[in-house]
Amino acid sequence: MRRLLLSNDDGVHAPGLKALYDALTKHANLRVVAPDRDRSGASNSLTLSRPLAMTALDSGFYSVDGTPADCVYLGVNGVWDEKPDLVISGINHGGNLGDDVLYSGTVAAAMEGRNLGMSAIAMSLCGHRHFATAGHLAASLVGAVDQLSLPPRTLLNVNVPDVPWEDVKGVKVTRLGYRGPAEQPLAVQDPRGRTRYWIAPVAANADDGDDTDFAAVEAGYVSITPLQTDLTRHQALNDVRDWLDAFA
């Protein structure tokens, strides 16, 4: 039976993580290593300024006082004598669509698994109700993942509509959409009269064409987007070379 490492960014006690564990427990040997608190928006950060504590909980899960990427790093290198076959991050409480992947701790946990040589899937529910739907899909993907061949340093970003399983329209392979510029932060006063700032909610979609993850989920489909770690804008390489040649 294959070995799976589960993690997330909503914290070790999050209902989505428990739903993922329950959906997969009959299909694989599972270990759970997750942050001790909500670390949403932590992106790919690693904790380098102090040692990390990993605590075994009564549930059998492991809690880490660090980021999602820290958890996967320790889960791959510190918990099992043998490395896992697959890393699954989630089930996130809310979608990770378009530009969200740049900030998402859910995607970062899967990315860390991929960077360490594992196959990896990030799973998000675009809502907070039907975690069983995402869990059902996760079990299906795990059963078929051995038949999937991906290029190196590629992971799957999966977003599931927040509906009962029987209402899911199907599955679409998509590209990332794009959001517009972020709104202004919200200024608030603390009890001592000091100004503090809340980061504003995400902006409206700027690119949600028919082939995007936004459009798929809005229409009731599961969105699966293959992601890579190479952020190079290859189409711009010649433009930058020409620009530099002008100064030569």
mmCIF file with all atom_site columns, C-alpha atoms in Angstrom, residues 73-146:
data_model
loop_
_atom_site.group_PDB
_atom_site.id
_atom_site.type_symbol
_atom_site.label_atom_id
_atom_site.label_alt_id
_atom_site.label_comp_id
_atom_site.label_asym_id
_atom_site.label_entity_id
_atom_site.label_seq_id
_atom_site.pdbx_PDB_ins_code
_atom_site.Cartn_x
_atom_site.Cartn_y
_atom_site.Cartn_z
_atom_site.occupancy
_atom_site.B_iso_or_equiv
_atom_site.pdbx_formal_charge
_atom_site.auth_seq_id
_atom_site.auth_comp_id
_atom_site.auth_asym_id
_atom_site.auth_atom_id
_atom_site.pdbx_PDB_model_num
ATOM 1  C CA . TYR A 1 73  ? 10.042  19.228 4.764   1.00 0.00 ? 73  TYR A CA 1
ATOM 2  C CA . LEU A 1 74  ? 9.930   17.498 8.168   1.00 0.00 ? 74  LEU A CA 1
ATOM 3  C CA . GLY A 1 75  ? 7.326   14.992 7.022   1.00 0.00 ? 75  GLY A CA 1
ATOM 4  C CA . VAL A 1 76  ? 9.458   13.875 4.106   1.00 0.00 ? 76  VAL A CA 1
ATOM 5  C CA . ASN A 1 77  ? 12.772  13.907 5.957   1.00 0.00 ? 77  ASN A CA 1
ATOM 6  C CA . GLY A 1 78  ? 11.961  13.281 9.598   1.00 0.00 ? 78  GLY A CA 1
ATOM 7  C CA . VAL A 1 79  ? 8.888   11.107 10.267  1.00 0.00 ? 79  VAL A CA 1
ATOM 8  C CA . TRP A 1 80  ? 9.208   8.017  8.088   1.00 0.00 ? 80  TRP A CA 1
ATOM 9  C CA . ASP A 1 81  ? 12.189  5.764  7.542   1.00 0.00 ? 81  ASP A CA 1
ATOM 10 C CA . GLU A 1 82  ? 11.056  5.694  3.919   1.00 0.00 ? 82  GLU A CA 1
ATOM 11 C CA . LYS A 1 83  ? 9.868   8.733  2.013   1.00 0.00 ? 83  LYS A CA 1
ATOM 12 C CA . PRO A 1 84  ? 6.196   9.012  1.073   1.00 0.00 ? 84  PRO A CA 1
ATOM 13 C CA . ASP A 1 85  ? 5.044   8.210  -2.435  1.00 0.00 ? 85  ASP A CA 1
ATOM 14 C CA . LEU A 1 86  ? 2.750   11.220 -2.642  1.00 0.00 ? 86  LEU A CA 1
ATOM 15 C CA . VAL A 1 87  ? 2.158   14.517 -0.800  1.00 0.00 ? 87  VAL A CA 1
ATOM 16 C CA . ILE A 1 88  ? -1.391  15.866 -0.617  1.00 0.00 ? 88  ILE A CA 1
ATOM 17 C CA . SER A 1 89  ? -2.075  19.295 0.851   1.00 0.00 ? 89  SER A CA 1
ATOM 18 C CA . GLY A 1 90  ? -5.579  20.318 1.950   1.00 0.00 ? 90  GLY A CA 1
ATOM 19 C CA . ILE A 1 91  ? -8.463  20.213 1.951   1.00 0.00 ? 91  ILE A CA 1
ATOM 20 C CA . ASN A 1 92  ? -8.192  24.003 2.041   1.00 0.00 ? 92  ASN A CA 1
ATOM 21 C CA . HIS A 1 93  ? -11.076 26.055 3.418   1.00 0.00 ? 93  HIS A CA 1
ATOM 22 C CA . GLY A 1 94  ? -11.652 28.149 0.297   1.00 0.00 ? 94  GLY A CA 1
ATOM 23 C CA . GLY A 1 95  ? -10.426 28.151 -3.279  1.00 0.00 ? 95  GLY A CA 1
ATOM 24 C CA . ASN A 1 96  ? -6.870  28.661 -4.482  1.00 0.00 ? 96  ASN A CA 1
ATOM 25 C CA . LEU A 1 97  ? -7.547  30.041 -7.931  1.00 0.00 ? 97  LEU A CA 1
ATOM 26 C CA . GLY A 1 98  ? -5.537  32.210 -10.293 1.00 0.00 ? 98  GLY A CA 1
ATOM 27 C CA . ASP A 1 99  ? -3.031  34.451 -8.542  1.00 0.00 ? 99  ASP A CA 1
ATOM 28 C CA . ASP A 1 100 ? -3.928  32.856 -5.183  1.00 0.00 ? 100 ASP A CA 1
ATOM 29 C CA . VAL A 1 101 ? -1.289  30.199 -5.849  1.00 0.00 ? 101 VAL A CA 1
ATOM 30 C CA . LEU A 1 102 ? 1.455   32.797 -5.250  1.00 0.00 ? 102 LEU A CA 1
ATOM 31 C CA . TYR A 1 103 ? 0.337   33.276 -1.630  1.00 0.00 ? 103 TYR A CA 1
ATOM 32 C CA . SER A 1 104 ? -1.273  29.957 -0.791  1.00 0.00 ? 104 SER A CA 1
ATOM 33 C CA . GLY A 1 105 ? 0.215   27.836 1.965   1.00 0.00 ? 105 GLY A CA 1
ATOM 34 C CA . THR A 1 106 ? -1.825  24.926 0.611   1.00 0.00 ? 106 THR A CA 1
ATOM 35 C CA . VAL A 1 107 ? -0.087  25.120 -2.753  1.00 0.00 ? 107 VAL A CA 1
ATOM 36 C CA . ALA A 1 108 ? 3.252   25.783 -1.028  1.00 0.00 ? 108 ALA A CA 1
ATOM 37 C CA . ALA A 1 109 ? 3.020   22.560 0.974   1.00 0.00 ? 109 ALA A CA 1
ATOM 38 C CA . ALA A 1 110 ? 2.473   20.598 -2.233  1.00 0.00 ? 110 ALA A CA 1
ATOM 39 C CA . MET A 1 111 ? 5.254   22.577 -3.924  1.00 0.00 ? 111 MET A CA 1
ATOM 40 C CA . GLU A 1 112 ? 7.680   21.668 -1.138  1.00 0.00 ? 112 GLU A CA 1
ATOM 41 C CA . GLY A 1 113 ? 6.817   18.014 -1.653  1.00 0.00 ? 113 GLY A CA 1
ATOM 42 C CA . ARG A 1 114 ? 7.469   18.368 -5.359  1.00 0.00 ? 114 ARG A CA 1
ATOM 43 C CA . ASN A 1 115 ? 10.761  20.180 -4.688  1.00 0.00 ? 115 ASN A CA 1
ATOM 44 C CA . LEU A 1 116 ? 11.797  17.222 -2.527  1.00 0.00 ? 116 LEU A CA 1
ATOM 45 C CA . GLY A 1 117 ? 11.118  14.785 -5.357  1.00 0.00 ? 117 GLY A CA 1
ATOM 46 C CA . MET A 1 118 ? 7.592   13.670 -4.424  1.00 0.00 ? 118 MET A CA 1
ATOM 47 C CA . SER A 1 119 ? 4.479   13.650 -6.553  1.00 0.00 ? 119 SER A CA 1
ATOM 48 C CA . ALA A 1 120 ? 2.186   16.285 -5.076  1.00 0.00 ? 120 ALA A CA 1
ATOM 49 C CA . ILE A 1 121 ? -1.412  17.519 -5.175  1.00 0.00 ? 121 ILE A CA 1
ATOM 50 C CA . ALA A 1 122 ? -2.890  20.678 -3.622  1.00 0.00 ? 122 ALA A CA 1
ATOM 51 C CA . MET A 1 123 ? -6.624  20.355 -2.902  1.00 0.00 ? 123 MET A CA 1
ATOM 52 C CA . SER A 1 124 ? -8.995  23.207 -2.134  1.00 0.00 ? 124 SER A CA 1
ATOM 53 C CA . LEU A 1 125 ? -12.743 23.406 -1.595  1.00 0.00 ? 125 LEU A CA 1
ATOM 54 C CA . CYS A 1 126 ? -14.193 26.641 -2.971  1.00 0.00 ? 126 CYS A CA 1
ATOM 55 C CA . GLY A 1 127 ? -16.312 27.119 0.125   1.00 0.00 ? 127 GLY A CA 1
ATOM 56 C CA . HIS A 1 128 ? -16.663 25.706 3.644   1.00 0.00 ? 128 HIS A CA 1
ATOM 57 C CA . ARG A 1 129 ? -19.424 23.081 3.512   1.00 0.00 ? 129 ARG A CA 1
ATOM 58 C CA . HIS A 1 130 ? -18.967 20.031 1.281   1.00 0.00 ? 130 HIS A CA 1
ATOM 59 C CA . PHE A 1 131 ? -15.564 18.696 2.310   1.00 0.00 ? 131 PHE A CA 1
ATOM 60 C CA . ALA A 1 132 ? -16.832 15.183 1.585   1.00 0.00 ? 132 ALA A CA 1
ATOM 61 C CA . THR A 1 133 ? -17.009 16.116 -2.109  1.00 0.00 ? 133 THR A CA 1
ATOM 62 C CA . ALA A 1 134 ? -13.336 17.067 -2.167  1.00 0.00 ? 134 ALA A CA 1
ATOM 63 C CA . GLY A 1 135 ? -12.469 13.971 -0.134  1.00 0.00 ? 135 GLY A CA 1
ATOM 64 C CA . HIS A 1 136 ? -14.275 11.729 -2.610  1.00 0.00 ? 136 HIS A CA 1
ATOM 65 C CA . LEU A 1 137 ? -12.335 13.308 -5.455  1.00 0.00 ? 137 LEU A CA 1
ATOM 66 C CA . ALA A 1 138 ? -9.046  12.942 -3.558  1.00 0.00 ? 138 ALA A CA 1
ATOM 67 C CA . ALA A 1 139 ? -9.628  9.215  -3.185  1.00 0.00 ? 139 ALA A CA 1
ATOM 68 C CA . SER A 1 140 ? -10.293 8.939  -6.921  1.00 0.00 ? 140 SER A CA 1
ATOM 69 C CA . LEU A 1 141 ? -7.121  10.851 -7.806  1.00 0.00 ? 141 LEU A CA 1
ATOM 70 C CA . VAL A 1 142 ? -4.976  8.770  -5.460  1.00 0.00 ? 142 VAL A CA 1
ATOM 71 C CA . GLY A 1 143 ? -6.277  5.629  -7.105  1.00 0.00 ? 143 GLY A CA 1
ATOM 72 C CA . ALA A 1 144 ? -5.227  6.874  -10.542 1.00 0.00 ? 144 ALA A CA 1
ATOM 73 C CA . VAL A 1 145 ? -2.071  8.886  -9.806  1.00 0.00 ? 145 VAL A CA 1
ATOM 74 C CA . ASP A 1 146 ? 0.274   6.046  -10.762 1.00 0.00 ? 146 ASP A CA 1
#
